[in-house]
Amino acid sequence: MELVPMKEILDRANEEGYAVGGFNINNMEFLQAIVEASQEYNSPLILQTSEGAIKYIGIDYVIGMVQAAVKNIDIPVALHLDHGGSFEKVMECIRKGYSSVMIDGSKYPFEENVKLTSKVVEAAHSVGVTVEAELGKLGGNEDDVSVDEREAKFTNPEEAEEFVERTGVDALAVAIGTAHGVYKGDPELDFKRLKLINDRVDIPLVLHGASGVPEKDVKHAVSLGINKVNVNTDFQQAFTSKIRELFKKDSELYDPRKYCGPGRDAIREAVKGKIEFLGSKGKG
Ligand code: G3H
Ligand code: ZN
């Protein structure tokens, strides 16, 4: 199956009131586990790579592996750039075959974010590629980017409405209390704010930093307009915990297939759990 624009996947989720996972891949095992679980559960899938993952894997390897992974499956799959930091990076990914990109202008003041996002939307839409943008700023750590909690800024609903109108973006990532990486305390989501944003904005909303957020809170967010839920850290932890456990049992282990294989199985099970509670099972 060919890659599809993320808009196709998210617009249906928005109409029917469920969410699709934006699942990050870090290596081949992540990709295989995520694709296998999605195919088994007949769920649409958004595969995404951060700039850090692209740097680690190599963009040509990403494209080659993803093409091999989707060749013989029949669920819709989008390949998405997660947290694209510049116009140039976004263009590189589009040229290489990504069907969706995120331009993350959340580090800029509102007007600059509007300007950069609009420029990306114009270029991406001309070749049928979907665009996600971010307004407000999430705290936490992702790859080499660390945002102090005091710097994090919740999304303003009025600004969200203006931002979507002026940029023509397809999906909007909102900051409502989640953070990237591992939570220190319990995350507290601002559902009131999410509802206000959803009342003003028609396009699908995206929840970043969903690892470690209790299932009931994610479900509540989905009921209030979230249609894409980003997960990376939970799968990294599933993979690494399994490998740690195996090395604890046998510190002489040296064949990577003997620990990466079980690590991959652990990710597959974790992905299935997410698909179930996001509501995308059977929607492929
Ligand atoms: O963009 C990716 C996600 O927001 C990752 O969030 O660190 O909670 O898995 P996470
Ligand atoms: Zn994110």
Short mmCIF file of C-alpha atoms and ligand atoms in Angstrom, two decimals:
data_model
loop_
_atom_site.label_atom_id
_atom_site.label_comp_id
_atom_site.label_asym_id
_atom_site.label_seq_id
_atom_site.Cartn_x
_atom_site.Cartn_y
_atom_site.Cartn_z
CA MET A 1 0.00 0.00 0.00
CA GLU A 2 1.12 3.55 -0.78
CA LEU A 3 1.63 6.05 2.03
CA VAL A 4 -1.41 8.30 2.48
CA PRO A 5 -1.55 11.95 3.60
CA MET A 6 -2.16 12.15 7.35
CA LYS A 7 -5.21 14.38 6.70
CA GLU A 8 -7.14 11.38 5.29
CA ILE A 9 -6.56 9.43 8.49
CA LEU A 10 -7.26 12.30 10.88
CA ASP A 11 -10.34 13.73 9.18
CA ARG A 12 -12.10 10.39 9.52
CA ALA A 13 -11.02 10.11 13.16
CA ASN A 14 -12.37 13.62 13.74
CA GLU A 15 -15.74 12.78 12.17
CA GLU A 16 -16.11 9.53 14.09
CA GLY A 17 -14.62 10.69 17.41
CA TYR A 18 -11.57 8.49 17.98
CA ALA A 19 -7.80 9.04 17.94
CA VAL A 20 -4.94 7.51 15.98
CA GLY A 21 -1.49 6.98 17.44
CA GLY A 22 1.37 9.13 16.21
CA PHE A 23 3.93 6.47 17.01
CA ASN A 24 7.63 7.36 16.90
CA ILE A 25 10.17 4.98 15.42
CA ASN A 26 13.75 4.86 16.68
CA ASN A 27 15.05 1.82 14.81
CA MET A 28 13.93 -1.16 12.72
CA GLU A 29 12.47 -3.05 15.69
CA PHE A 30 10.18 -0.13 16.58
CA LEU A 31 8.97 0.07 12.99
CA GLN A 32 8.25 -3.65 12.73
CA ALA A 33 6.49 -3.82 16.09
CA ILE A 34 4.28 -0.79 15.38
CA VAL A 35 3.33 -1.88 11.87
CA GLU A 36 2.61 -5.48 12.94
CA ALA A 37 0.39 -4.40 15.83
CA SER A 38 -1.52 -1.92 13.65
CA GLN A 39 -2.05 -4.48 10.90
CA GLU A 40 -3.19 -7.12 13.41
CA TYR A 41 -5.68 -4.67 14.93
CA ASN A 42 -6.72 -3.24 11.54
CA SER A 43 -5.90 0.29 12.71
CA PRO A 44 -4.82 3.27 10.62
CA LEU A 45 -1.29 4.33 11.52
CA ILE A 46 0.82 7.46 11.69
CA LEU A 47 4.49 6.51 11.76
CA GLN A 48 6.67 9.41 12.78
CA THR A 49 10.33 10.26 13.09
CA SER A 50 11.80 13.12 15.07
CA GLU A 51 14.75 14.96 13.56
CA GLY A 52 16.92 13.10 16.08
CA ALA A 53 15.65 9.74 14.86
CA ILE A 54 16.31 10.76 11.25
CA LYS A 55 19.85 11.72 12.23
CA TYR A 56 20.33 8.37 14.00
CA ILE A 57 18.79 6.11 11.33
CA GLY A 58 19.57 8.12 8.17
CA ILE A 59 16.71 9.48 6.04
CA ASP A 60 17.26 7.05 3.16
CA TYR A 61 17.11 4.13 5.59
CA VAL A 62 13.88 5.54 7.07
CA ILE A 63 12.28 5.72 3.64
CA GLY A 64 13.59 2.31 2.57
CA MET A 65 12.49 0.57 5.76
CA VAL A 66 9.05 2.20 5.80
CA GLN A 67 8.44 1.30 2.16
CA ALA A 68 9.37 -2.31 2.90
CA ALA A 69 7.15 -2.32 5.99
CA VAL A 70 4.02 -1.03 4.23
CA LYS A 71 4.43 -2.96 0.98
CA ASN A 72 2.20 -5.88 1.87
CA ILE A 73 -0.25 -4.41 4.31
CA ASP A 74 -3.72 -3.01 3.74
CA ILE A 75 -4.15 -0.39 6.47
CA PRO A 76 -3.69 3.33 5.70
CA VAL A 77 -0.25 4.53 6.84
CA ALA A 78 1.15 8.08 6.87
CA LEU A 79 4.85 8.85 7.31
CA HIS A 80 5.16 12.04 9.33
CA LEU A 81 8.02 14.31 10.36
CA ASP A 82 7.64 14.97 14.09
CA HIS A 83 8.66 18.42 15.41
CA GLY A 84 10.22 19.70 12.21
CA GLY A 85 12.31 22.67 13.26
CA SER A 86 12.81 24.51 9.98
CA PHE A 87 11.38 25.06 6.51
CA GLU A 88 14.47 23.36 5.03
CA LYS A 89 14.08 20.17 7.10
CA VAL A 90 10.40 19.94 6.19
CA MET A 91 11.21 20.32 2.48
CA GLU A 92 13.90 17.66 2.66
CA CYS A 93 11.41 15.17 4.15
CA ILE A 94 8.73 16.01 1.57
CA ARG A 95 11.24 15.55 -1.26
CA LYS A 96 12.25 12.17 0.16
CA GLY A 97 8.65 10.90 0.31
CA TYR A 98 7.09 11.82 3.69
CA SER A 99 3.31 12.17 3.34
CA SER A 100 2.97 14.51 6.31
CA VAL A 101 5.08 17.01 8.24
CA MET A 102 4.97 18.91 11.49
CA ILE A 103 6.41 22.38 11.53
CA ASP A 104 7.04 23.23 15.15
CA GLY A 105 7.18 27.00 15.41
CA SER A 106 6.20 26.95 19.09
CA LYS A 107 9.58 28.38 20.07
CA TYR A 108 8.79 31.57 18.13
CA PRO A 109 6.47 34.46 18.99
CA PHE A 110 2.91 34.12 17.59
CA GLU A 111 3.41 36.20 14.42
CA GLU A 112 6.62 34.39 13.47
CA ASN A 113 4.97 31.02 14.08
CA VAL A 114 2.08 32.09 11.79
CA LYS A 115 4.52 33.21 9.09
CA LEU A 116 6.65 30.05 9.15
CA THR A 117 3.66 27.70 9.36
CA SER A 118 1.86 29.46 6.48
CA LYS A 119 4.96 29.13 4.30
CA VAL A 120 5.15 25.39 5.03
CA VAL A 121 1.40 24.92 4.44
CA GLU A 122 1.62 26.58 1.04
CA ALA A 123 4.54 24.42 -0.10
CA ALA A 124 3.27 21.15 1.41
CA HIS A 125 -0.32 21.50 0.19
CA SER A 126 0.85 22.11 -3.36
CA VAL A 127 2.13 18.52 -3.39
CA GLY A 128 -0.66 16.96 -1.29
CA VAL A 129 1.29 16.69 1.97
CA THR A 130 -0.45 17.24 5.33
CA VAL A 131 0.80 19.81 7.87
CA GLU A 132 0.62 19.74 11.67
CA ALA A 133 1.70 22.82 13.64
CA GLU A 134 2.00 23.66 17.33
CA LEU A 135 0.74 26.58 19.36
CA GLY A 136 1.73 26.98 23.00
CA LYS A 137 4.81 25.18 24.23
CA LEU A 138 5.21 21.74 25.87
CA GLY A 139 7.67 21.16 28.70
CA GLY A 140 10.00 18.19 29.07
CA ASN A 141 12.74 16.49 27.05
CA GLU A 142 12.69 15.16 23.54
CA ASP A 143 15.93 14.19 21.80
CA ASP A 144 18.29 17.09 22.51
CA VAL A 145 15.52 19.61 23.10
CA SER A 146 14.73 20.38 26.69
CA VAL A 147 12.04 22.87 27.71
CA ASP A 148 12.04 23.97 31.32
CA GLU A 149 8.61 23.77 33.01
CA ARG A 150 8.66 27.52 33.62
CA GLU A 151 9.13 28.08 29.89
CA ALA A 152 6.21 25.82 28.93
CA LYS A 153 3.15 27.78 27.85
CA PHE A 154 -0.44 26.56 27.55
CA THR A 155 -2.33 27.15 24.28
CA ASN A 156 -4.63 30.16 24.25
CA PRO A 157 -8.02 29.21 22.67
CA GLU A 158 -8.53 32.58 20.94
CA GLU A 159 -5.05 32.48 19.49
CA ALA A 160 -5.66 28.89 18.34
CA GLU A 161 -8.70 29.99 16.34
CA GLU A 162 -6.80 32.85 14.71
CA PHE A 163 -3.75 30.64 14.07
CA VAL A 164 -5.74 27.93 12.29
CA GLU A 165 -7.64 30.48 10.21
CA ARG A 166 -4.55 32.37 9.12
CA THR A 167 -2.26 29.40 8.42
CA GLY A 168 -4.69 26.86 6.90
CA VAL A 169 -2.94 24.08 8.83
CA ASP A 170 -4.49 20.56 8.86
CA ALA A 171 -3.91 19.56 12.50
CA LEU A 172 -2.94 21.49 15.61
CA ALA A 173 -0.80 20.33 18.54
CA VAL A 174 -1.98 21.92 21.75
CA ALA A 175 -0.23 22.45 25.08
CA ILE A 176 -2.69 21.56 27.86
CA GLY A 177 -0.39 20.17 30.57
CA THR A 178 1.40 17.20 29.02
CA ALA A 179 5.19 17.08 28.67
CA HIS A 180 7.71 15.11 26.64
CA GLY A 181 9.74 12.33 28.30
CA VAL A 182 9.23 10.84 31.77
CA TYR A 183 6.91 12.70 34.19
CA LYS A 184 8.27 13.68 37.59
CA GLY A 185 4.83 13.91 39.21
CA ASP A 186 1.34 13.13 37.92
CA PRO A 187 0.48 15.13 34.78
CA GLU A 188 -2.50 17.45 35.22
CA LEU A 189 -4.39 18.10 32.03
CA ASP A 190 -6.39 21.29 31.53
CA PHE A 191 -9.57 19.77 30.03
CA LYS A 192 -11.46 23.05 30.31
CA ARG A 193 -8.93 24.70 28.05
CA LEU A 194 -9.06 21.78 25.61
CA LYS A 195 -12.83 22.12 25.35
CA LEU A 196 -12.55 25.87 24.71
CA ILE A 197 -10.00 25.23 21.97
CA ASN A 198 -12.13 22.49 20.40
CA ASP A 199 -15.19 24.78 20.44
CA ARG A 200 -13.30 27.32 18.35
CA VAL A 201 -11.27 25.05 16.09
CA ASP A 202 -12.69 22.47 13.65
CA ILE A 203 -9.51 20.66 12.61
CA PRO A 204 -8.12 17.57 14.42
CA LEU A 205 -6.17 18.37 17.59
CA VAL A 206 -2.97 16.58 18.61
CA LEU A 207 -1.82 15.53 22.07
CA HIS A 208 1.96 15.37 22.43
CA GLY A 209 3.71 13.93 25.46
CA ALA A 210 1.09 11.21 25.96
CA SER A 211 3.47 8.61 27.46
CA GLY A 212 2.85 8.21 31.17
CA VAL A 213 -0.54 9.94 31.02
CA PRO A 214 -3.25 7.76 32.65
CA GLU A 215 -5.48 5.98 30.13
CA LYS A 216 -8.62 7.65 31.47
CA ASP A 217 -7.14 11.12 30.94
CA VAL A 218 -6.12 10.34 27.36
CA LYS A 219 -9.62 8.97 26.69
CA HIS A 220 -11.17 12.11 28.17
CA ALA A 221 -8.93 14.24 25.92
CA VAL A 222 -10.04 12.18 22.90
CA SER A 223 -13.68 12.82 23.82
CA LEU A 224 -12.85 16.57 23.77
CA GLY A 225 -11.39 16.69 20.26
CA ILE A 226 -7.95 15.05 20.34
CA ASN A 227 -7.57 12.85 17.21
CA LYS A 228 -3.83 12.16 17.24
CA VAL A 229 -1.95 10.95 20.31
CA ASN A 230 1.85 10.98 20.20
CA VAL A 231 3.77 8.22 21.95
CA ASN A 232 7.49 7.61 22.04
CA THR A 233 8.80 7.29 25.60
CA ASP A 234 6.39 4.47 26.62
CA PHE A 235 7.68 2.32 23.74
CA GLN A 236 11.30 3.18 24.48
CA GLN A 237 10.71 2.07 28.05
CA ALA A 238 8.96 -1.14 26.99
CA PHE A 239 11.88 -2.04 24.71
CA THR A 240 14.62 -1.18 27.18
CA SER A 241 12.95 -2.72 30.25
CA LYS A 242 12.66 -6.05 28.43
CA ILE A 243 16.33 -5.92 27.39
CA ARG A 244 17.40 -4.92 30.91
CA GLU A 245 15.42 -7.86 32.32
CA LEU A 246 17.11 -10.29 29.90
CA PHE A 247 20.59 -9.01 30.74
CA LYS A 248 19.81 -9.34 34.42
CA LYS A 249 19.01 -13.03 33.86
CA ASP A 250 22.00 -13.62 31.62
CA SER A 251 24.77 -11.03 31.61
CA GLU A 252 26.70 -13.07 29.02
CA LEU A 253 24.08 -12.46 26.33
CA TYR A 254 25.75 -11.17 23.16
CA ASP A 255 23.56 -11.94 20.13
CA PRO A 256 21.43 -8.80 19.52
CA ARG A 257 18.64 -10.88 18.00
CA LYS A 258 18.19 -12.60 21.37
CA TYR A 259 17.39 -9.34 23.16
CA CYS A 260 16.19 -6.99 20.39
CA GLY A 261 13.61 -9.62 19.31
CA PRO A 262 11.97 -9.81 22.76
CA GLY A 263 12.28 -6.00 22.98
CA ARG A 264 10.33 -5.77 19.72
CA ASP A 265 7.66 -8.14 21.12
CA ALA A 266 7.31 -5.87 24.16
CA ILE A 267 6.76 -2.81 21.95
CA ARG A 268 4.17 -4.70 19.88
CA GLU A 269 2.13 -5.48 23.00
CA ALA A 270 2.40 -1.88 24.23
CA VAL A 271 1.23 -0.58 20.83
CA LYS A 272 -1.80 -2.89 20.90
CA GLY A 273 -2.79 -1.49 24.29
CA LYS A 274 -2.64 2.08 22.95
CA ILE A 275 -4.66 1.24 19.82
CA GLU A 276 -7.39 -0.32 21.98
CA PHE A 277 -7.96 2.68 24.19
CA LEU A 278 -7.51 5.30 21.45
CA GLY A 279 -10.44 3.65 19.66
CA SER A 280 -8.76 3.14 16.27
CA LYS A 281 -9.00 -0.67 16.33
CA GLY A 282 -10.99 -1.88 13.31
CA LYS A 283 -10.87 1.54 11.61
CA GLY A 284 -8.29 0.52 9.01
O1 G3H B 1 6.25 14.09 19.52
C1 G3H B 1 6.36 13.04 20.19
C2 G3H B 1 5.61 12.83 21.43
O2 G3H B 1 5.07 14.04 21.86
C3 G3H B 1 6.38 12.03 22.42
O3 G3H B 1 5.90 12.15 23.73
O4 G3H B 1 7.77 11.58 25.26
O5 G3H B 1 5.41 11.39 26.00
O6 G3H B 1 6.31 9.79 24.36
P1 G3H B 1 6.38 11.17 24.89
ZN ZN B 2 5.97 15.89 20.71
#
